[in-house]
CSV table of C-alpha atoms in Angstrom, one decimal:
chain,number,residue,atom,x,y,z
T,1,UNK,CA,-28.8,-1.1,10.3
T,2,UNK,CA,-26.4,-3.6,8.3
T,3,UNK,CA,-22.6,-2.9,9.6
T,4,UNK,CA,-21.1,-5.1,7.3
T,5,UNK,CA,-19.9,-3.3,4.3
T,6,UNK,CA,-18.9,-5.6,1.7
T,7,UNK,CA,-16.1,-5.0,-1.1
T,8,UNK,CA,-17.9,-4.4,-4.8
T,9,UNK,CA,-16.7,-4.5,-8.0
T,10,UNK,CA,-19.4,-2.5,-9.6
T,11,UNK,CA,-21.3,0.3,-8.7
T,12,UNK,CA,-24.9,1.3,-9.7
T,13,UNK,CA,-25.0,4.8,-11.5
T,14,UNK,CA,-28.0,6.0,-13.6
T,15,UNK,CA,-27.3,7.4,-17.3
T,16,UNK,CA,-29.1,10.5,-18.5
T,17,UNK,CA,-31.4,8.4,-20.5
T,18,UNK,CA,-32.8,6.9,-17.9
T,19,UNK,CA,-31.1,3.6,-17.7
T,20,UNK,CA,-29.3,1.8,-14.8
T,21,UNK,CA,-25.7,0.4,-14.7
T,22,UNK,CA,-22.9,-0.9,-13.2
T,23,UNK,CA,-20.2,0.6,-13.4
T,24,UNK,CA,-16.4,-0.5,-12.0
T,25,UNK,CA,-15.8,3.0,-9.7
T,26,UNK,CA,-11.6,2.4,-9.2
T,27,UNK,CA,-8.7,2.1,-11.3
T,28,UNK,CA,-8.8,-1.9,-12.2
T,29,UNK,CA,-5.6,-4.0,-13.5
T,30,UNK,CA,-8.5,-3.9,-17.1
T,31,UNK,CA,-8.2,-0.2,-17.2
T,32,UNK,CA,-4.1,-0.3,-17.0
T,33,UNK,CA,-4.1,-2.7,-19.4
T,34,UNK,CA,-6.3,-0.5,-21.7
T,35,UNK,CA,-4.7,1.7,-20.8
T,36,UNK,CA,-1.1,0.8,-21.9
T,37,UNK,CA,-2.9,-0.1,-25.3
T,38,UNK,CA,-4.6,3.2,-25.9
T,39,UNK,CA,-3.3,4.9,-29.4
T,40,UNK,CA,-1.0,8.1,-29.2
T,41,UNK,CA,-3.2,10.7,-30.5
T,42,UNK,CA,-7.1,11.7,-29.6
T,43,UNK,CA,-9.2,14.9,-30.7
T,44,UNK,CA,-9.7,14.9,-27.2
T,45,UNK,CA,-9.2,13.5,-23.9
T,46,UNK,CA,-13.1,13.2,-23.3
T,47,UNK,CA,-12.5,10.6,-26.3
T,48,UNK,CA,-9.3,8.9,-25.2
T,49,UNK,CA,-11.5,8.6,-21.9
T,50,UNK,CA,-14.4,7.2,-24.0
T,51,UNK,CA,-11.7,4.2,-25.4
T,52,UNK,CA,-10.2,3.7,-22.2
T,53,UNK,CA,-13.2,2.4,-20.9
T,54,UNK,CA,-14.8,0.4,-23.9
T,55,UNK,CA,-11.5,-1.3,-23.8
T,56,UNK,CA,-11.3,-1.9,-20.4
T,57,UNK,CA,-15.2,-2.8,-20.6
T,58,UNK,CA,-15.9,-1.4,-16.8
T,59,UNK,CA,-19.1,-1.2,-17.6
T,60,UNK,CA,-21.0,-4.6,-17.0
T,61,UNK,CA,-22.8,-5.7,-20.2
T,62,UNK,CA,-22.4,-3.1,-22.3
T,63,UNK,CA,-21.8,-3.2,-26.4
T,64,UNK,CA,-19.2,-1.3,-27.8
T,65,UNK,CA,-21.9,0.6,-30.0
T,66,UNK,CA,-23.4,1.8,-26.5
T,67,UNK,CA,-20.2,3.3,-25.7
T,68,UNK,CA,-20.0,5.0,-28.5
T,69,UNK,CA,-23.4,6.5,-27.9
T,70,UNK,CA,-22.6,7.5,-24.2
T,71,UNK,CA,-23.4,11.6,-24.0
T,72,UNK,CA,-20.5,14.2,-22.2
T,73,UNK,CA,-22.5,14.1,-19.4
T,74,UNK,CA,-22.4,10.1,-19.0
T,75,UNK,CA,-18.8,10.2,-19.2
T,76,UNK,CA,-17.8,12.8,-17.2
T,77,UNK,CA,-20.2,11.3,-14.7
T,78,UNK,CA,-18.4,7.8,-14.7
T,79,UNK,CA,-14.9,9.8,-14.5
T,80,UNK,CA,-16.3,11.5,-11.6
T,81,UNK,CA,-17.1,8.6,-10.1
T,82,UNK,CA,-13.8,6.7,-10.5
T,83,UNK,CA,-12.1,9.8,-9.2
T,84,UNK,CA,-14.2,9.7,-5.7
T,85,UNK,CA,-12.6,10.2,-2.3
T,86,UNK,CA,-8.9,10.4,-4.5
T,87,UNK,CA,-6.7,13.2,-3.5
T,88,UNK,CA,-6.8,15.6,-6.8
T,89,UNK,CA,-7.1,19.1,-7.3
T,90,UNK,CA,-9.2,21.1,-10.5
T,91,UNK,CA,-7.0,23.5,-11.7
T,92,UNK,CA,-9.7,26.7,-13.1
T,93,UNK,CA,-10.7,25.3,-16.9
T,94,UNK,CA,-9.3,22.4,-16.5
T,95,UNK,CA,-11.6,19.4,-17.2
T,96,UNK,CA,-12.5,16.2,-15.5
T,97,UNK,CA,-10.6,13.7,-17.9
T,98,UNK,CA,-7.6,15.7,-17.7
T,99,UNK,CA,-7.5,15.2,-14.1
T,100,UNK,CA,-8.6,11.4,-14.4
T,101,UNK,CA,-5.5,10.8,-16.7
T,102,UNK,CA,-3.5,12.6,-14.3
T,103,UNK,CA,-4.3,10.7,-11.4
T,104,UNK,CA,-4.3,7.2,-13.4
T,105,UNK,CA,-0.6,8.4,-14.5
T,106,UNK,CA,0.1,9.1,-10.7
T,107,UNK,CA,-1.3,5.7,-9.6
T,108,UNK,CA,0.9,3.7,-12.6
T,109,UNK,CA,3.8,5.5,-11.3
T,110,UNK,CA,3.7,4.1,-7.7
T,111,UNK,CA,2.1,0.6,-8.4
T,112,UNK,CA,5.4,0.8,-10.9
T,113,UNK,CA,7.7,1.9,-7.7
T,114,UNK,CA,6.3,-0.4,-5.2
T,115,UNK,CA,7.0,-3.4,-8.3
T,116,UNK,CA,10.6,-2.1,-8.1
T,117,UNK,CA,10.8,-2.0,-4.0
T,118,UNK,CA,9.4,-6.1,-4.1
T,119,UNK,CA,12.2,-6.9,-6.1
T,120,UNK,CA,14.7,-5.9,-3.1
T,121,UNK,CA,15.4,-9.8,-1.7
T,122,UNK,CA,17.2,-10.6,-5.8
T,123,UNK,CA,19.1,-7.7,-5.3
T,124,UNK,CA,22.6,-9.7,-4.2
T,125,UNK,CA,21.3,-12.6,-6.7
T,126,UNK,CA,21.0,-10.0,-9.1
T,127,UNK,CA,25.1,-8.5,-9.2
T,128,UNK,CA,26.4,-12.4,-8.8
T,129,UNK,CA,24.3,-13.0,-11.6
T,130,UNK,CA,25.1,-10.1,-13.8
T,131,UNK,CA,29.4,-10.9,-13.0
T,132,UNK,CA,28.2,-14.4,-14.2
T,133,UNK,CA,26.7,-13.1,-17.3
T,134,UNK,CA,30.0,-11.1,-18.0
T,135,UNK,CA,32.2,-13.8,-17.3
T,136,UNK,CA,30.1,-16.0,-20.2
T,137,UNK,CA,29.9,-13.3,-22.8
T,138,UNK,CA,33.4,-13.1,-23.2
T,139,UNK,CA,34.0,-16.5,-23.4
T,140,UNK,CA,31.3,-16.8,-26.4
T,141,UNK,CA,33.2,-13.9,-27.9
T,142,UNK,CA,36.3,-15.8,-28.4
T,143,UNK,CA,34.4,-18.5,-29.5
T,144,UNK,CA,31.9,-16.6,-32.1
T,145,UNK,CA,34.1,-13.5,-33.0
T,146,UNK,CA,31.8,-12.3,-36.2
T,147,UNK,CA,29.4,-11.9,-33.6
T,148,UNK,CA,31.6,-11.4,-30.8
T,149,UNK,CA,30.9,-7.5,-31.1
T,150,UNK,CA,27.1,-7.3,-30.9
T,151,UNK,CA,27.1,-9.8,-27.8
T,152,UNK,CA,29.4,-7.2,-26.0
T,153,UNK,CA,27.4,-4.7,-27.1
T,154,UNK,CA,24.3,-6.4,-25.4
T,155,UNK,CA,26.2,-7.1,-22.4
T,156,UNK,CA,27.2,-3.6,-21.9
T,157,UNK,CA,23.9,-2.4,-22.3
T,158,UNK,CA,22.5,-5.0,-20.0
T,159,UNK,CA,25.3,-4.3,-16.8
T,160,UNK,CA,24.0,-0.4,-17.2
T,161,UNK,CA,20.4,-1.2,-17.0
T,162,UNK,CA,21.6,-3.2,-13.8
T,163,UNK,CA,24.0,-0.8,-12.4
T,164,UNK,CA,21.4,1.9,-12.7
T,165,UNK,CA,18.8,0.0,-11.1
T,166,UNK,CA,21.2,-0.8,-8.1
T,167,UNK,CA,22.0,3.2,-8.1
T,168,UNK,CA,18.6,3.9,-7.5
T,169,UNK,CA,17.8,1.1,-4.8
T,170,UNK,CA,20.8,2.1,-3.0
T,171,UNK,CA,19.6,5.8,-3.2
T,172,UNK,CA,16.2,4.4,-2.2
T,173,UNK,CA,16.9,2.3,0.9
T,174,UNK,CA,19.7,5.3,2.4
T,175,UNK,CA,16.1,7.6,2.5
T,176,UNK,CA,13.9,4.9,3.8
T,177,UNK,CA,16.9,4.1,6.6
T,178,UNK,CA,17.0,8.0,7.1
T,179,UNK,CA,13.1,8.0,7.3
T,180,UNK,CA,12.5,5.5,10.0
T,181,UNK,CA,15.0,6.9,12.1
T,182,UNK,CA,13.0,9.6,12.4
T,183,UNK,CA,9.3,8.0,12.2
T,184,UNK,CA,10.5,6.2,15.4
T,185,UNK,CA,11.3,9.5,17.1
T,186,UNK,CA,7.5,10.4,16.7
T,187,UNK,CA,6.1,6.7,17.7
T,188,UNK,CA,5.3,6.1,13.6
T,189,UNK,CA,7.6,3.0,11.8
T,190,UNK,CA,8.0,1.9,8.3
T,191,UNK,CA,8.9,-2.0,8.2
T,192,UNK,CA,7.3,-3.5,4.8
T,193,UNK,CA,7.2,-0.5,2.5
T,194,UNK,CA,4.4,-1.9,-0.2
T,195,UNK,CA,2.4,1.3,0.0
T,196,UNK,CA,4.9,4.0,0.5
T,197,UNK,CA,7.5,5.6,-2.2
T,198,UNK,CA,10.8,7.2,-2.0
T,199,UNK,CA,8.9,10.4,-2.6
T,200,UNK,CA,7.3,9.3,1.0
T,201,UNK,CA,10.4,9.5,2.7
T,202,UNK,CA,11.9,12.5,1.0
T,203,UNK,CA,8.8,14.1,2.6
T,204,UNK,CA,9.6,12.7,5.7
T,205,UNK,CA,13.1,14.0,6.0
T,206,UNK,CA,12.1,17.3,4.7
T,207,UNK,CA,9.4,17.4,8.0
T,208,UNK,CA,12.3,16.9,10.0
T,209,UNK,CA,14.9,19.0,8.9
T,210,UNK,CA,12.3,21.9,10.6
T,211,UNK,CA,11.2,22.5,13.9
T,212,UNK,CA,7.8,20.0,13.7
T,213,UNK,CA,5.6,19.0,16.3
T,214,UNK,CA,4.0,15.3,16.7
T,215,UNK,CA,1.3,16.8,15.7
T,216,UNK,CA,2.4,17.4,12.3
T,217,UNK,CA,3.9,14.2,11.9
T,218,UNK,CA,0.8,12.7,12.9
T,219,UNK,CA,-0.9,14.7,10.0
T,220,UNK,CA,1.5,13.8,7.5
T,221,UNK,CA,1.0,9.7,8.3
T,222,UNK,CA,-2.8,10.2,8.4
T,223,UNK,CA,-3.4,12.2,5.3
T,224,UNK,CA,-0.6,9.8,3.4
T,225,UNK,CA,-2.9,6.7,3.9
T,226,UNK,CA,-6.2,8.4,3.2
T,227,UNK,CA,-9.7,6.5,2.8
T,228,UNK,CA,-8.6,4.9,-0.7
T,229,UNK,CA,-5.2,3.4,0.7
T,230,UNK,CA,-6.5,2.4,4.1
T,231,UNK,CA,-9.8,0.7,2.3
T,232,UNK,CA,-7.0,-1.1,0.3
T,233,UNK,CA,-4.8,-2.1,3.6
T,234,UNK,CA,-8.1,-3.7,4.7
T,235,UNK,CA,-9.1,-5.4,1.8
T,236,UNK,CA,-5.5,-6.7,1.4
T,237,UNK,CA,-6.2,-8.5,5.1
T,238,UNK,CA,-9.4,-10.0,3.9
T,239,UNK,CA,-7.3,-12.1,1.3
T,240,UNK,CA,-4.4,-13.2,3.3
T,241,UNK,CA,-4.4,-16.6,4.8
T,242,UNK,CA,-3.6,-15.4,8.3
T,243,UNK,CA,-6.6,-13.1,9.1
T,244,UNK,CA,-8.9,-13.5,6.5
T,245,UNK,CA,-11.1,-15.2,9.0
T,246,UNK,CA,-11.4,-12.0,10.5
T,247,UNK,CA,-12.9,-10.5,7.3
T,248,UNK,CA,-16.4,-9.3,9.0
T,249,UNK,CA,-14.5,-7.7,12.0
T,250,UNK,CA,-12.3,-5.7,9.4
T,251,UNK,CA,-15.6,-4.9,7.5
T,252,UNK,CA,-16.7,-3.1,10.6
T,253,UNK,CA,-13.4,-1.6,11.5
T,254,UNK,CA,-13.8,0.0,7.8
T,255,UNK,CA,-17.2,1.1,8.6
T,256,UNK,CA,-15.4,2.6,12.0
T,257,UNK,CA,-13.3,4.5,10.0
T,258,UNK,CA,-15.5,5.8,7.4
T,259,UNK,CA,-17.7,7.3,10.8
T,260,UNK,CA,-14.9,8.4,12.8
T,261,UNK,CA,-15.4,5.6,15.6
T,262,UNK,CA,-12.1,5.4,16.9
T,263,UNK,CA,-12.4,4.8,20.3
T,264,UNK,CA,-13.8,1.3,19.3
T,265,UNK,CA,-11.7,0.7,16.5
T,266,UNK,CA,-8.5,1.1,18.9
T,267,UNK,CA,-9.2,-1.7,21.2
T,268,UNK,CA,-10.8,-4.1,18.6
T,269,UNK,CA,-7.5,-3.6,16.4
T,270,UNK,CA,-5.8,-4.5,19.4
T,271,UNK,CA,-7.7,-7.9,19.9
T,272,UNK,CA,-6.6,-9.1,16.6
T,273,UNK,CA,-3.0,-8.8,16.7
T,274,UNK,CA,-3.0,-10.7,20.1
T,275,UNK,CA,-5.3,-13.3,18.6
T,276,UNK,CA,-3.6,-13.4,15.6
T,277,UNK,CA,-0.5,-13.8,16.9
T,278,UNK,CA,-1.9,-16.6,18.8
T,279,UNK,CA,-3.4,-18.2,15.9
T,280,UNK,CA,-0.3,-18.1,13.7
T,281,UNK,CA,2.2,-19.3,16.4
T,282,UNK,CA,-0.9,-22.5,17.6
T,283,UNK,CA,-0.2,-20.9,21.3
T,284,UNK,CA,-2.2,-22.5,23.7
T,285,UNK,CA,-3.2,-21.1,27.1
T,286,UNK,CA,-2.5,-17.9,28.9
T,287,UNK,CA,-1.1,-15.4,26.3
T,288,UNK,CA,1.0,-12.9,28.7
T,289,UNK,CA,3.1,-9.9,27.2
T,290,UNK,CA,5.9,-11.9,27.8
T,291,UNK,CA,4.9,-14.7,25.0
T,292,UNK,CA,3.9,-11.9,22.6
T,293,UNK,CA,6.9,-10.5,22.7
T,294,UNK,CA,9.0,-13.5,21.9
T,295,UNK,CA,6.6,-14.5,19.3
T,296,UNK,CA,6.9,-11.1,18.1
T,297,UNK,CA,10.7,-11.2,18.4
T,298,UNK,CA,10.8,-14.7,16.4
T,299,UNK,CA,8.5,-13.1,13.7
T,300,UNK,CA,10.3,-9.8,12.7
T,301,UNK,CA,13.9,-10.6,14.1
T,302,UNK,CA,15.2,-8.4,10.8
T,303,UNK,CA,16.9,-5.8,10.3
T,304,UNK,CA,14.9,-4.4,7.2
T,305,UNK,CA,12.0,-3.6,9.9
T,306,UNK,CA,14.0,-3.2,13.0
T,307,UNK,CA,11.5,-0.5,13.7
T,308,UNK,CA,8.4,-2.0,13.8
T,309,UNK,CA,10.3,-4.6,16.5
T,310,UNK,CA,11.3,-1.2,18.5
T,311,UNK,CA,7.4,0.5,18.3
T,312,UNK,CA,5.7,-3.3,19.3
T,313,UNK,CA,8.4,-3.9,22.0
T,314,UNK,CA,9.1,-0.6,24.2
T,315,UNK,CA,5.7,1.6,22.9
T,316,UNK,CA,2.8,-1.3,22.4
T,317,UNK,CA,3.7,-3.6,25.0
T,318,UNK,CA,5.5,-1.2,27.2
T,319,UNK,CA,4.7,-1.3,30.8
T,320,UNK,CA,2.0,0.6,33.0
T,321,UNK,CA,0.7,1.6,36.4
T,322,UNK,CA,-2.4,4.1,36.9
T,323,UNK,CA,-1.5,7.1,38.6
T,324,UNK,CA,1.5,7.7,36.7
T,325,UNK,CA,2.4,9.3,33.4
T,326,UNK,CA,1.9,7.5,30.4
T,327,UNK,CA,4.5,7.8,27.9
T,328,UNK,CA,3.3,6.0,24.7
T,329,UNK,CA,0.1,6.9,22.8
T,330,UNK,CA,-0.3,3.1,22.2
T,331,UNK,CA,0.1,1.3,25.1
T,332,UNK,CA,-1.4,-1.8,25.2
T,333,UNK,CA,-1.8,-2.2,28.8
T,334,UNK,CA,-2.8,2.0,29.3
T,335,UNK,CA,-5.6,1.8,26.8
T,336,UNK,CA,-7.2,-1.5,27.8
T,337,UNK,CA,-7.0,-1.2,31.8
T,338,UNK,CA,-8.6,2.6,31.5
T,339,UNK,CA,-5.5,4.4,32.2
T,340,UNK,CA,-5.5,6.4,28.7
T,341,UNK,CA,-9.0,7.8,27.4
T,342,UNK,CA,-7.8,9.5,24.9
T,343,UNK,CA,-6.8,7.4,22.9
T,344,UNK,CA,-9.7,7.5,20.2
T,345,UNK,CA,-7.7,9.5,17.6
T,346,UNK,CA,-7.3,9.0,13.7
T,347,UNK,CA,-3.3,8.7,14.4
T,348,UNK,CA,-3.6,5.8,17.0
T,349,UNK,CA,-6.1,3.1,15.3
T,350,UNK,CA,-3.6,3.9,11.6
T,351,UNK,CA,-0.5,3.2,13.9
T,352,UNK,CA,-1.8,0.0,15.2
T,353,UNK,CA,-3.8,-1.2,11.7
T,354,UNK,CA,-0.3,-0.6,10.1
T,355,UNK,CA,1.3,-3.1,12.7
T,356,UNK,CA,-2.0,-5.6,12.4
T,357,UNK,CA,-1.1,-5.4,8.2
T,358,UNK,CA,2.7,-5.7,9.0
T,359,UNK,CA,2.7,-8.6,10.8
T,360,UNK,CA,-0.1,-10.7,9.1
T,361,UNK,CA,2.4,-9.8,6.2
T,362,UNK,CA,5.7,-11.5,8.4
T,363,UNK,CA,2.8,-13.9,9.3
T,364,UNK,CA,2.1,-14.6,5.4
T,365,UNK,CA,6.2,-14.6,4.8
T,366,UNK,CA,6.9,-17.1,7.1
T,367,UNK,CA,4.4,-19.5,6.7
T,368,UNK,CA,5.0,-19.4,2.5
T,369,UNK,CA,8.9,-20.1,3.4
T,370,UNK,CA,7.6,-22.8,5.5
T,371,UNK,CA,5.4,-24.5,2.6
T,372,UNK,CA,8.3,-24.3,0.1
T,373,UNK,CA,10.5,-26.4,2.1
């Protein structure tokens, strides 16, 4: 049996006439394009479904005329498809495209959030440069005053589109502060937040402002980054520089996940980070606790993930002696010296794949700061 399961593009599906094509089965940057350029108005939305994809072309050597011919059935099957494994309920009635230009609407939403959370590092830049911009529109008002008026105007309009992105930023970093205070109380942390939303941590707080279990917070982290964002996680390791060499071990930790296999996923995730870190910092020798944390420590020494720091530090690399209790459902030194067999749960291999994708990313960080001086 082949364990390696590589990334496609396309996927095989066979038309009701007989033929055989490949289809692209996920939302791809050439549907949001097409789909941005899609006209207002449709006699349906099984036809705005049939333009969005003869614009966006996702299906591999096809003429626009055979688009045209494709029958209800072809379409809704290629929706279906696109839809797989995606988190979307089918209200009684309610029809397939409807749902798929729900859930595209849903995804555009928090590609467009996570665009807004990247932007974070300008946002000082951002106020110095908008006092700047101030400061110089009143001066070419008293220079131009027959146009002085419509400059101000611009200006005006300009500082509010500024003021109310800072608004929501500000309201966006008080939840995620307020989130990973509590993540950390239940052994989960959020340190780069590219796959989570404000929504995410409104959730979060809302858990905890009831009597909940681990348990529960467990379930809420696990359901969150479901097959389609954890498949994505993975793929985003295969292209970065730091473990892309690990790209067939992370094809078999996908096929892991996709059979429920983690008791071997756990220790194998483990094995990376160590040798990653190992790799990215050229240690040579021993590699003791003592060296990860201070590479560790060198790495993250932020405060905008000041959690991840606290769950690697005192719950990953926290100490352990058999015979007495263990206190951390991912110790290091519990899970590999035997002490803690049950460790093979869903909740355990997503804590330590998030840390393996946060620090490649601090990995990836540093050594593009490094390059640009």
């Amino acid at each position: 049996m082949n364990s390696k399961l590589e990334y496609q593009k396309y996927k095989q599906l066979w038309l009701s006439d007989g033929r055989l094509v490949s289809v692209q089965h996920f939302f791809s940057l050439s549907l949001y394009i097409a789909y941005k350029g899609l006209k207002k108005n449709y006699d349906s939305e099984k036809e705005r479904f049939r333009d969005l994809i003869r614009n966006g072309e996702i299906i591999e050597g096809f003429t626009l005329d055979e688009y045209r011919e494709l029958s209800d059935a072809d379409l809704e099957k290629i929706a279906n498809e696109i839809l797989e494994n995606r988190k979307s309920t089918k209200a009684p009635g309610e029809s397939v495209f409807t749902i798929f230009f729900l859930e595209m609407e849903r995804e555009i939403k928090e590609l467009t959030e996570s665009l807004v959370q990247s932007l974070k590092p300008f946002q000082k830049n951002m106020i110095d440069v908008t006092k700047s911009f101030q400061q110089l529109s009143k001066r070419i008002g008293e220079l131009y005053a027959p146009i002085a008026a419509q400059i101000l105007a611009m200006t005006a309009q300009w500082s509010e589109t500024v003021n109310n992105f800072l608004v929501e930023r500000r309201e966006y970093l008080n939840a995620k502060e307020k989130a990973s205070l509590i993540a950390s109380k239940y052994d989960w942390f959020i340190a780069y937040d590219l796959y989570v939303s404000k929504e995410f941590f409104e959730k979060l707080i809302e858990l905890d402002e009831k009597p909940s279990e681990t348990k529960e917070l467990d379930d809420f982290f696990t359901e969150y980054y479901g097959a389609d964002l954890r498949n994505q996680i993975i793929s985003d390791l295969i292209d970065m520089d730091s473990t892309k060499e690990y790209k067939e071990i992370l094809n078999q930790i996908e096929y892991g996940y996709t059979h429920k296999l983690f008791f071997l996923i756990v220790p194998t995730l483990f094995t990376l980070i160590e040798g990653m870190i190992a790799r990215g910092f050229q240690h040579k020798g021993r590699m003791n606790g003592k060296h990860m944390k201070e590479y560790i420590n060198e790495l993250i020494d932020i405060d905008e993930i000041e959690s991840l720091q606290e769950i690697i530090e005192k719950r990953m690399l926290v100490s352990f002696e058999h015979g007495k209790e263990i206190d951390s459902p991912i110790s290091r030194h519990a899970i590999l010296h035997g002490g803690d067999i049950e460790f093979g749960t869903e909740a355990v291999a997503l804590r330590l794949l998030l840390i393996l994708y946060n620090l490649a990313f601090a990995i990836s960080l540093r050594n593009g700061m490094g390059e640009s001086n």
